Amino acid sequence: MTASMSSSSGLELLLSSLQNAGDVESTLNILNVLDELLSAGTDRRIHYMISKGGSEALLTALVNTGRSFSPNYTLLLPLLHLLAKVGHRDRRIGVKAEDAGAALLTLNLLRHNVKHARRAAACLWVIQVFSSSVSTANLIGANHGLDVIYRLIPQYTTKHLHAIKAAIDAFAALLCTKANVCSVVSKGYVSGLLRLYEDWHAKATQHAAMAICHSLLRCLHKVTHSAAGRQAFVSQGGIRLLYVTTQTCLLSKGLESLVEPSVQLMRKCLPKTPLPLTSDRSAYTFLMPGRPHAAPDMDVEPDENSVESDDEEAEDNKEADFDDDLETDLSKLRHRPDPDRPKELLPQYNRLCPELSHDFQDLDLSSEPEESSTASSSSSSDEEAALLNGLRFHSSRRGGASTSPSGSPSETDPEGHTPAAAQLEARDFHSHSSILSTKVREARDEAPLGQRGEDEDDEEEDADKSHHRTMIDRLLERHGACIPHHEPKLYRAAAAKTKSIPGFSILAFPDFWGHLPPPGHESMAPRKPNIQRQKVFEDVQRFLTTDGIINQVVFDLEDSSLQCPSDSLRFFSKFECGNLRKAVQVRRYEYDLILNADANSSQHTQWFYFEVSNMVADVPYRFNVINCEKSNSQFNYGMQPVLYSVREALEGRPHWVRNGTEICYFRNHFCPARGRRRTTFYTLTFAITFKHNEDVCYLAYHYPYTYSALKAHLKVLQKSVDPAKVFFQQQVLCGTLAGNPCPVVTITACPASRSWIDMHQLRNRPYVMLTGRVHPGESNASWVMKGTLEFLCSSDPVAQSLREAFVFKLIPMLNPDGVVNGTNRCDLNSEDLNRQWCKPDPVLSPTIYHTKGLLYYLNSVGRTPLVFCDYHGHSRKKNVFLYGCSVKETLWQSGSAVNTVGLKEDPGYRTIPKNLDRLAPAFSFNSCNYLVEKSRSATARVVVWREMGVLRSYTLESTHNGCDQGIYKGLQMGTRELQEMGVKFCHSLLSVTKDVKGLYSQRLISHIDLDHNVLDHKSHNCFEDDEPPCVEEIEYSADCPALTGADLDSDINGNTASADEEEEGDDGCREVKHRQGSVGQSQ
């Protein structure tokens, strides 16, 4: 304590003496002591000195010494050096200097010492430090400081490099203000800086000269902060100059360090290019019930609160902001809000709980399962028809009918289907003529002659339809793969009833034909070194030269009459789940792709799914998706898009496979067509080399899973179960805005008999509710749900035990309309449905309203679900993980002052994640969190936890990429692994049943896949789960890396160590010659 007080008083004594020292020797001694003291320690010593008034003492000493008519530079030089070192660590040094009168004094000293390199350098470092304050930088600029300093920057020389670098660094520091940047631009200094860089770059061979090139680039970065600066940079040939110099740098290892700041500067200054669209709004508009216009005006700036958060539980980049988002109000965390509707409305949901009223009289008819199953299916169809008939009438009255892209309502036929949908029977595929006709000829050659004759006897129109159906039937018979739980004809029938905004009349071949996982695992794609830089250079070339640039629109979703050149790829996306708005051929083998915004919106472009044909084999085609919106993507970390080849499928390999090379994802120079502010677009670029000439292929962001596929899948499952053992009931939760039925499925075990005890056990089984696909672009959620559904309907002993233990309520697709119309985030109302749970609108968000109503009903009859889980996909993290809700963990993480010791909380919310960590190789326990954020207060997970009191309320997040842990480490997730995750989630439910011992019998454990590797699977540390920074900058930096304190100290020490000499007159003459050679002299 005494030593500390002594040290403190000693420093204060030195600082006091410095301000009041009368003789030069004493002042020099104090400065030397302070310099030695600060140099020997860390920055902590300097900050301590600042806290004791060190900056003020040095400024006072500077003013006292510098004001004299003939300043003593023997004293001033060490004083300026020390002030620069200390001031660089003092955030308020500029303001302090201005108050002390030291800023203009230092500028005046510089003016008097432009011929003395060491003195000028010392003044320049101090000016650089003072310019950390905007007001001080403006003060120096207003007093012609920029002009003085600019004239000190010569063309290439080998003399006085410390002073030259100090001048450039001070000039860059002054450009922190808008006023100074405007002054520099107006005086034409941008052109001068470019010529200086060109000269120094051409002749730089030593390290010091390289440092000057870096400093000049820093100046250019600062100048181009403003639009005027960027315009001046481009007009003066800055992009061309940097492009040429970087090509030189790439050939010389010693110059490589200049490449990255040059590339970033070019990216920043490429002129903003509007997307080649007539409007930013989606090509699909839908007349909303009760609204006079087809769509809201989305060309205005969206509400900041409604901006999409990257994923359901997106990670905030700033820790402080993340902590601020945590809910710290204990009353909000623990208080259960009042229901959003009167209790009188809840009995309507009784129809969705048939297991509570079904009398199971058909148990006696178990010897005739087919008839029973058929009756059940028919009942479901009758209910669906009745509901939808009412819904169509309701929708038409309220203006909610499907609309064409122009917004006009589509007509319906007597059956209630759109004419376009009715054509599905006659015209299923779009661009498959070359492949299909070949295969059909093969099939027809083997067909009985009598069969071919029957077709020829039909009338002409019917003959075409019959021929097409026969073609498909023969193709299926000859080439169709045996895909479990998939029937192409059933899919076609389901798709014919699906309602879409444009009235799709084409089926995508992969959805109809089906998909089998490829036989092996697919590794993550290695990232080619500097691939992003290479792509940026190619984009810069497009700006600099028109040689080889085609720039022709070859596909436009809104212009069906567009003629495609014979030698270009052909694109198509007007089918269910499809998303591609426009394709532009840039070069012979390069295409820019523009995605369609979510319906009735101008945002949320990320999901894509389109057909491509007319390709040449073994040639790499580059695809650039240029209007992505998320700020980062797993495409930067080994993820690939998926590809499906029709030719491969017809040859017995119907696989969606990961494909693509040279993949990267980065910010681009495109902007909205209508100038929507603060919108940033990113490019996903990848190259595809097709295997076959004239193939027809499909490319997608992730494995597509359509609404029609769900409907067909549920019908197949209903046929597959034994109705005497499995109670499987498919019902309609409600109709969507477009009139599509939203299915809800009940799965449980039939009672062993109709005895009172068996029926009582059935009626008292706890509930598990699972939902999914609220975000259409998260198709992986549907594949996980598919795995869950198939497992729960299987004869697996674990599935049988789960059916006997629980009643499962599954709503596999909460956003059918979004899925059908290829949106990424929203429903047709342009709202994120997973932000509507607090008070959903029964008309605009019917699926959320009625799902919540069903939960309210179960709660009101004492059947609150034991587990609720909403299946999602995550585009920015690897592995599979859960988000839950915990009061204590939220308060702990937020640093709340609330004492959590007395808070009681059931830790059971961690049971399922812990079990999944042991059961599922793709699951990462350490990626899970249980925090309640304010921005997530209206999500399903939080609302069900808070309002329904469901302890185990989760969001299950599945990666679009793959895993970085366990047995799947380094592998991308396929549909096999996603479906496996759905099975493993079911297995984890065994841990939350009351009769745990009975369920964990040896008989069941033997059926759970717990091999040694998986049992030993441990998630790695949660801090390693988040991706490290991308090896290349996704954003283009606003600035070159700032000078650090160590850099400045090194420059100052170099100046101090140089020969202690007063420059003679001849040195001064040489300095003048250098200045006369400077571009600045021309001003």
PDB file of N, CA, C and O in Angstrom, residues 356-399:
ATOM      1  N   LEU A 356     -59.504 -38.553 -28.260  1.00  0.00           N
ATOM      2  CA  LEU A 356     -60.204 -38.372 -26.997  1.00  0.00           C
ATOM      3  C   LEU A 356     -61.659 -38.827 -27.065  1.00  0.00           C
ATOM      4  O   LEU A 356     -62.303 -39.004 -26.026  1.00  0.00           O
ATOM      5  N   SER A 357     -62.190 -38.994 -28.271  1.00  0.00           N
ATOM      6  CA  SER A 357     -63.598 -39.366 -28.409  1.00  0.00           C
ATOM      7  C   SER A 357     -63.828 -40.629 -29.234  1.00  0.00           C
ATOM      8  O   SER A 357     -64.927 -41.171 -29.232  1.00  0.00           O
ATOM      9  N   HIS A 358     -62.822 -41.094 -29.944  1.00  0.00           N
ATOM     10  CA  HIS A 358     -62.979 -42.266 -30.802  1.00  0.00           C
ATOM     11  C   HIS A 358     -63.318 -43.491 -29.958  1.00  0.00           C
ATOM     12  O   HIS A 358     -62.690 -43.730 -28.922  1.00  0.00           O
ATOM     13  N   ASP A 359     -64.326 -44.267 -30.394  1.00  0.00           N
ATOM     14  CA  ASP A 359     -64.751 -45.428 -29.586  1.00  0.00           C
ATOM     15  C   ASP A 359     -64.055 -46.731 -29.988  1.00  0.00           C
ATOM     16  O   ASP A 359     -64.233 -47.756 -29.343  1.00  0.00           O
ATOM     17  N   PHE A 360     -63.274 -46.693 -31.064  1.00  0.00           N
ATOM     18  CA  PHE A 360     -62.479 -47.852 -31.502  1.00  0.00           C
ATOM     19  C   PHE A 360     -63.338 -49.106 -31.684  1.00  0.00           C
ATOM     20  O   PHE A 360     -62.904 -50.205 -31.390  1.00  0.00           O
ATOM     21  N   GLN A 361     -64.535 -48.913 -32.203  1.00  0.00           N
ATOM     22  CA  GLN A 361     -65.366 -50.077 -32.501  1.00  0.00           C
ATOM     23  C   GLN A 361     -64.763 -50.949 -33.594  1.00  0.00           C
ATOM     24  O   GLN A 361     -65.035 -52.137 -33.675  1.00  0.00           O
ATOM     25  N   ASP A 362     -63.901 -50.343 -34.432  1.00  0.00           N
ATOM     26  CA  ASP A 362     -63.306 -51.121 -35.509  1.00  0.00           C
ATOM     27  C   ASP A 362     -62.214 -52.063 -35.025  1.00  0.00           C
ATOM     28  O   ASP A 362     -61.614 -52.784 -35.823  1.00  0.00           O
ATOM     29  N   LEU A 363     -61.924 -52.064 -33.711  1.00  0.00           N
ATOM     30  CA  LEU A 363     -60.954 -53.031 -33.204  1.00  0.00           C
ATOM     31  C   LEU A 363     -61.424 -54.449 -33.482  1.00  0.00           C
ATOM     32  O   LEU A 363     -60.627 -55.364 -33.683  1.00  0.00           O
ATOM     33  N   ASP A 364     -62.749 -54.645 -33.505  1.00  0.00           N
ATOM     34  CA  ASP A 364     -63.285 -55.975 -33.779  1.00  0.00           C
ATOM     35  C   ASP A 364     -63.162 -56.339 -35.249  1.00  0.00           C
ATOM     36  O   ASP A 364     -63.377 -57.471 -35.643  1.00  0.00           O
ATOM     37  N   LEU A 365     -62.834 -55.355 -36.092  1.00  0.00           N
ATOM     38  CA  LEU A 365     -62.730 -55.607 -37.522  1.00  0.00           C
ATOM     39  C   LEU A 365     -61.280 -55.674 -37.968  1.00  0.00           C
ATOM     40  O   LEU A 365     -60.953 -55.467 -39.125  1.00  0.00           O
ATOM     41  N   SER A 366     -60.398 -55.958 -37.021  1.00  0.00           N
ATOM     42  CA  SER A 366     -58.972 -55.933 -37.329  1.00  0.00           C
ATOM     43  C   SER A 366     -58.584 -56.951 -38.374  1.00  0.00           C
ATOM     44  O   SER A 366     -57.528 -56.886 -38.968  1.00  0.00           O
ATOM     45  N   SER A 367     -59.455 -57.939 -38.625  1.00  0.00           N
ATOM     46  CA  SER A 367     -59.141 -58.920 -39.658  1.00  0.00           C
ATOM     47  C   SER A 367     -59.319 -58.341 -41.046  1.00  0.00           C
ATOM     48  O   SER A 367     -58.966 -58.959 -42.033  1.00  0.00           O
ATOM     49  N   GLU A 368     -59.893 -57.082 -41.154  1.00  0.00           N
ATOM     50  CA  GLU A 368     -60.076 -56.449 -42.448  1.00  0.00           C
ATOM     51  C   GLU A 368     -59.410 -55.075 -42.448  1.00  0.00           C
ATOM     52  O   GLU A 368     -60.056 -54.046 -42.549  1.00  0.00           O
ATOM     53  N   PRO A 369     -58.079 -55.061 -42.316  1.00  0.00           N
ATOM     54  CA  PRO A 369     -57.388 -53.773 -42.181  1.00  0.00           C
ATOM     55  C   PRO A 369     -57.529 -52.883 -43.401  1.00  0.00           C
ATOM     56  O   PRO A 369     -57.622 -51.682 -43.282  1.00  0.00           O
ATOM     57  N   GLU A 370     -57.551 -53.465 -44.606  1.00  0.00           N
ATOM     58  CA  GLU A 370     -57.596 -52.632 -45.804  1.00  0.00           C
ATOM     59  C   GLU A 370     -58.857 -51.799 -45.844  1.00  0.00           C
ATOM     60  O   GLU A 370     -58.846 -50.629 -46.125  1.00  0.00           O
ATOM     61  N   GLU A 371     -59.977 -52.428 -45.534  1.00  0.00           N
ATOM     62  CA  GLU A 371     -61.259 -51.712 -45.574  1.00  0.00           C
ATOM     63  C   GLU A 371     -61.278 -50.602 -44.537  1.00  0.00           C
ATOM     64  O   GLU A 371     -61.714 -49.492 -44.796  1.00  0.00           O
ATOM     65  N   SER A 372     -60.747 -50.907 -43.351  1.00  0.00           N
ATOM     66  CA  SER A 372     -60.733 -49.910 -42.278  1.00  0.00           C
ATOM     67  C   SER A 372     -59.875 -48.720 -42.663  1.00  0.00           C
ATOM     68  O   SER A 372     -60.255 -47.582 -42.490  1.00  0.00           O
ATOM     69  N   SER A 373     -58.707 -49.038 -43.196  1.00  0.00           N
ATOM     70  CA  SER A 373     -57.802 -47.965 -43.582  1.00  0.00           C
ATOM     71  C   SER A 373     -58.407 -47.087 -44.653  1.00  0.00           C
ATOM     72  O   SER A 373     -58.317 -45.876 -44.616  1.00  0.00           O
ATOM     73  N   THR A 374     -59.045 -47.715 -45.611  1.00  0.00           N
ATOM     74  CA  THR A 374     -59.663 -46.959 -46.687  1.00  0.00           C
ATOM     75  C   THR A 374     -60.770 -46.058 -46.161  1.00  0.00           C
ATOM     76  O   THR A 374     -60.896 -44.907 -46.557  1.00  0.00           O
ATOM     77  N   ALA A 375     -61.517 -46.567 -45.230  1.00  0.00           N
ATOM     78  CA  ALA A 375     -62.599 -45.756 -44.664  1.00  0.00           C
ATOM     79  C   ALA A 375     -62.038 -44.538 -43.958  1.00  0.00           C
ATOM     80  O   ALA A 375     -62.560 -43.441 -44.091  1.00  0.00           O
ATOM     81  N   SER A 376     -60.951 -44.742 -43.219  1.00  0.00           N
ATOM     82  CA  SER A 376     -60.334 -43.625 -42.512  1.00  0.00           C
ATOM     83  C   SER A 376     -59.854 -42.565 -43.479  1.00  0.00           C
ATOM     84  O   SER A 376     -60.066 -41.382 -43.287  1.00  0.00           O
ATOM     85  N   SER A 377     -59.215 -43.027 -44.562  1.00  0.00           N
ATOM     86  CA  SER A 377     -58.716 -42.085 -45.559  1.00  0.00           C
ATOM     87  C   SER A 377     -59.863 -41.328 -46.203  1.00  0.00           C
ATOM     88  O   SER A 377     -59.790 -40.132 -46.422  1.00  0.00           O
ATOM     89  N   SER A 378     -60.936 -42.033 -46.509  1.00  0.00           N
ATOM     90  CA  SER A 378     -62.088 -41.393 -47.130  1.00  0.00           C
ATOM     91  C   SER A 378     -62.685 -40.343 -46.214  1.00  0.00           C
ATOM     92  O   SER A 378     -63.053 -39.266 -46.638  1.00  0.00           O
ATOM     93  N   SER A 379     -62.749 -40.676 -44.931  1.00  0.00           N
ATOM     94  CA  SER A 379     -63.270 -39.714 -43.963  1.00  0.00           C
ATOM     95  C   SER A 379     -62.443 -38.441 -43.960  1.00  0.00           C
ATOM     96  O   SER A 379     -62.970 -37.339 -43.954  1.00  0.00           O
ATOM     97  N   SER A 380     -61.118 -38.636 -43.984  1.00  0.00           N
ATOM     98  CA  SER A 380     -60.240 -37.471 -43.997  1.00  0.00           C
ATOM     99  C   SER A 380     -60.455 -36.641 -45.247  1.00  0.00           C
ATOM    100  O   SER A 380     -60.494 -35.413 -45.188  1.00  0.00           O
ATOM    101  N   SER A 381     -60.628 -37.313 -46.400  1.00  0.00           N
ATOM    102  CA  SER A 381     -60.832 -36.579 -47.649  1.00  0.00           C
ATOM    103  C   SER A 381     -62.143 -35.819 -47.628  1.00  0.00           C
ATOM    104  O   SER A 381     -62.234 -34.695 -48.110  1.00  0.00           O
ATOM    105  N   ASP A 382     -63.191 -36.435 -47.076  1.00  0.00           N
ATOM    106  CA  ASP A 382     -64.477 -35.748 -46.993  1.00  0.00           C
ATOM    107  C   ASP A 382     -64.360 -34.495 -46.139  1.00  0.00           C
ATOM    108  O   ASP A 382     -64.894 -33.441 -46.480  1.00  0.00           O
ATOM    109  N   GLU A 383     -63.642 -34.637 -45.008  1.00  0.00           N
ATOM    110  CA  GLU A 383     -63.490 -33.476 -44.118  1.00  0.00           C
ATOM    111  C   GLU A 383     -62.727 -32.360 -44.828  1.00  0.00           C
ATOM    112  O   GLU A 383     -63.090 -31.190 -44.766  1.00  0.00           O
ATOM    113  N   GLU A 384     -61.672 -32.772 -45.549  1.00  0.00           N
ATOM    114  CA  GLU A 384     -60.869 -31.783 -46.271  1.00  0.00           C
ATOM    115  C   GLU A 384     -61.705 -31.057 -47.308  1.00  0.00           C
ATOM    116  O   GLU A 384     -61.664 -29.836 -47.418  1.00  0.00           O
ATOM    117  N   ALA A 385     -62.488 -31.825 -48.068  1.00  0.00           N
ATOM    118  CA  ALA A 385     -63.314 -31.210 -49.105  1.00  0.00           C
ATOM    119  C   ALA A 385     -64.317 -30.234 -48.507  1.00  0.00           C
ATOM    120  O   ALA A 385     -64.523 -29.134 -49.025  1.00  0.00           O
ATOM    121  N   ALA A 386     -64.920 -30.648 -47.404  1.00  0.00           N
ATOM    122  CA  ALA A 386     -65.917 -29.777 -46.769  1.00  0.00           C
ATOM    123  C   ALA A 386     -65.280 -28.483 -46.282  1.00  0.00           C
ATOM    124  O   ALA A 386     -65.811 -27.393 -46.495  1.00  0.00           O
ATOM    125  N   LEU A 387     -64.136 -28.612 -45.643  1.00  0.00           N
ATOM    126  CA  LEU A 387     -63.459 -27.421 -45.134  1.00  0.00           C
ATOM    127  C   LEU A 387     -63.060 -26.483 -46.258  1.00  0.00           C
ATOM    128  O   LEU A 387     -63.268 -25.280 -46.198  1.00  0.00           O
ATOM    129  N   LEU A 388     -62.478 -27.063 -47.299  1.00  0.00           N
ATOM    130  CA  LEU A 388     -61.958 -26.236 -48.369  1.00  0.00           C
ATOM    131  C   LEU A 388     -63.060 -25.595 -49.190  1.00  0.00           C
ATOM    132  O   LEU A 388     -62.898 -24.503 -49.703  1.00  0.00           O
ATOM    133  N   ASN A 389     -64.201 -26.283 -49.338  1.00  0.00           N
ATOM    134  CA  ASN A 389     -65.324 -25.649 -50.038  1.00  0.00           C
ATOM    135  C   ASN A 389     -65.734 -24.388 -49.312  1.00  0.00           C
ATOM    136  O   ASN A 389     -65.949 -23.348 -49.911  1.00  0.00           O
ATOM    137  N   GLY A 390     -65.824 -24.496 -48.004  1.00  0.00           N
ATOM    138  CA  GLY A 390     -66.157 -23.310 -47.214  1.00  0.00           C
ATOM    139  C   GLY A 390     -65.083 -22.258 -47.308  1.00  0.00           C
ATOM    140  O   GLY A 390     -65.353 -21.073 -47.431  1.00  0.00           O
ATOM    141  N   LEU A 391     -63.821 -22.687 -47.291  1.00  0.00           N
ATOM    142  CA  LEU A 391     -62.725 -21.741 -47.335  1.00  0.00           C
ATOM    143  C   LEU A 391     -62.666 -21.005 -48.663  1.00  0.00           C
ATOM    144  O   LEU A 391     -62.360 -19.831 -48.713  1.00  0.00           O
ATOM    145  N   ARG A 392     -62.954 -21.724 -49.767  1.00  0.00           N
ATOM    146  CA  ARG A 392     -62.913 -21.047 -51.062  1.00  0.00           C
ATOM    147  C   ARG A 392     -63.970 -19.957 -51.129  1.00  0.00           C
ATOM    148  O   ARG A 392     -63.725 -18.873 -51.613  1.00  0.00           O
ATOM    149  N   PHE A 393     -65.128 -20.253 -50.597  1.00  0.00           N
ATOM    150  CA  PHE A 393     -66.187 -19.241 -50.593  1.00  0.00           C
ATOM    151  C   PHE A 393     -65.767 -18.063 -49.730  1.00  0.00           C
ATOM    152  O   PHE A 393     -65.888 -16.911 -50.124  1.00  0.00           O
ATOM    153  N   HIS A 394     -65.209 -18.396 -48.569  1.00  0.00           N
ATOM    154  CA  HIS A 394     -64.772 -17.338 -47.654  1.00  0.00           C
ATOM    155  C   HIS A 394     -63.677 -16.497 -48.301  1.00  0.00           C
ATOM    156  O   HIS A 394     -63.703 -15.281 -48.269  1.00  0.00           O
ATOM    157  N   SER A 395     -62.714 -17.166 -48.933  1.00  0.00           N
ATOM    158  CA  SER A 395     -61.592 -16.448 -49.527  1.00  0.00           C
ATOM    159  C   SER A 395     -62.041 -15.552 -50.669  1.00  0.00           C
ATOM    160  O   SER A 395     -61.594 -14.433 -50.795  1.00  0.00           O
ATOM    161  N   SER A 396     -62.957 -16.069 -51.497  1.00  0.00           N
ATOM    162  CA  SER A 396     -63.366 -15.268 -52.651  1.00  0.00           C
ATOM    163  C   SER A 396     -64.129 -14.030 -52.203  1.00  0.00           C
ATOM    164  O   SER A 396     -64.023 -12.991 -52.817  1.00  0.00           O
ATOM    165  N   ARG A 397     -64.845 -14.169 -51.142  1.00  0.00           N
ATOM    166  CA  ARG A 397     -65.570 -12.994 -50.656  1.00  0.00           C
ATOM    167  C   ARG A 397     -64.615 -11.943 -50.119  1.00  0.00           C
ATOM    168  O   ARG A 397     -64.845 -10.769 -50.235  1.00  0.00           O
ATOM    169  N   ARG A 398     -63.505 -12.428 -49.525  1.00  0.00           N
ATOM    170  CA  ARG A 398     -62.577 -11.485 -48.914  1.00  0.00           C
ATOM    171  C   ARG A 398     -61.420 -11.123 -49.827  1.00  0.00           C
ATOM    172  O   ARG A 398     -60.472 -10.474 -49.409  1.00  0.00           O
ATOM    173  N   GLY A 399     -61.472 -11.597 -51.034  1.00  0.00           N
ATOM    174  CA  GLY A 399     -60.417 -11.224 -51.976  1.00  0.00           C
ATOM    175  C   GLY A 399     -59.151 -12.008 -51.798  1.00  0.00           C
ATOM    176  O   GLY A 399     -58.088 -11.516 -52.102  1.00  0.00           O
TER     177      GLY A 399
END
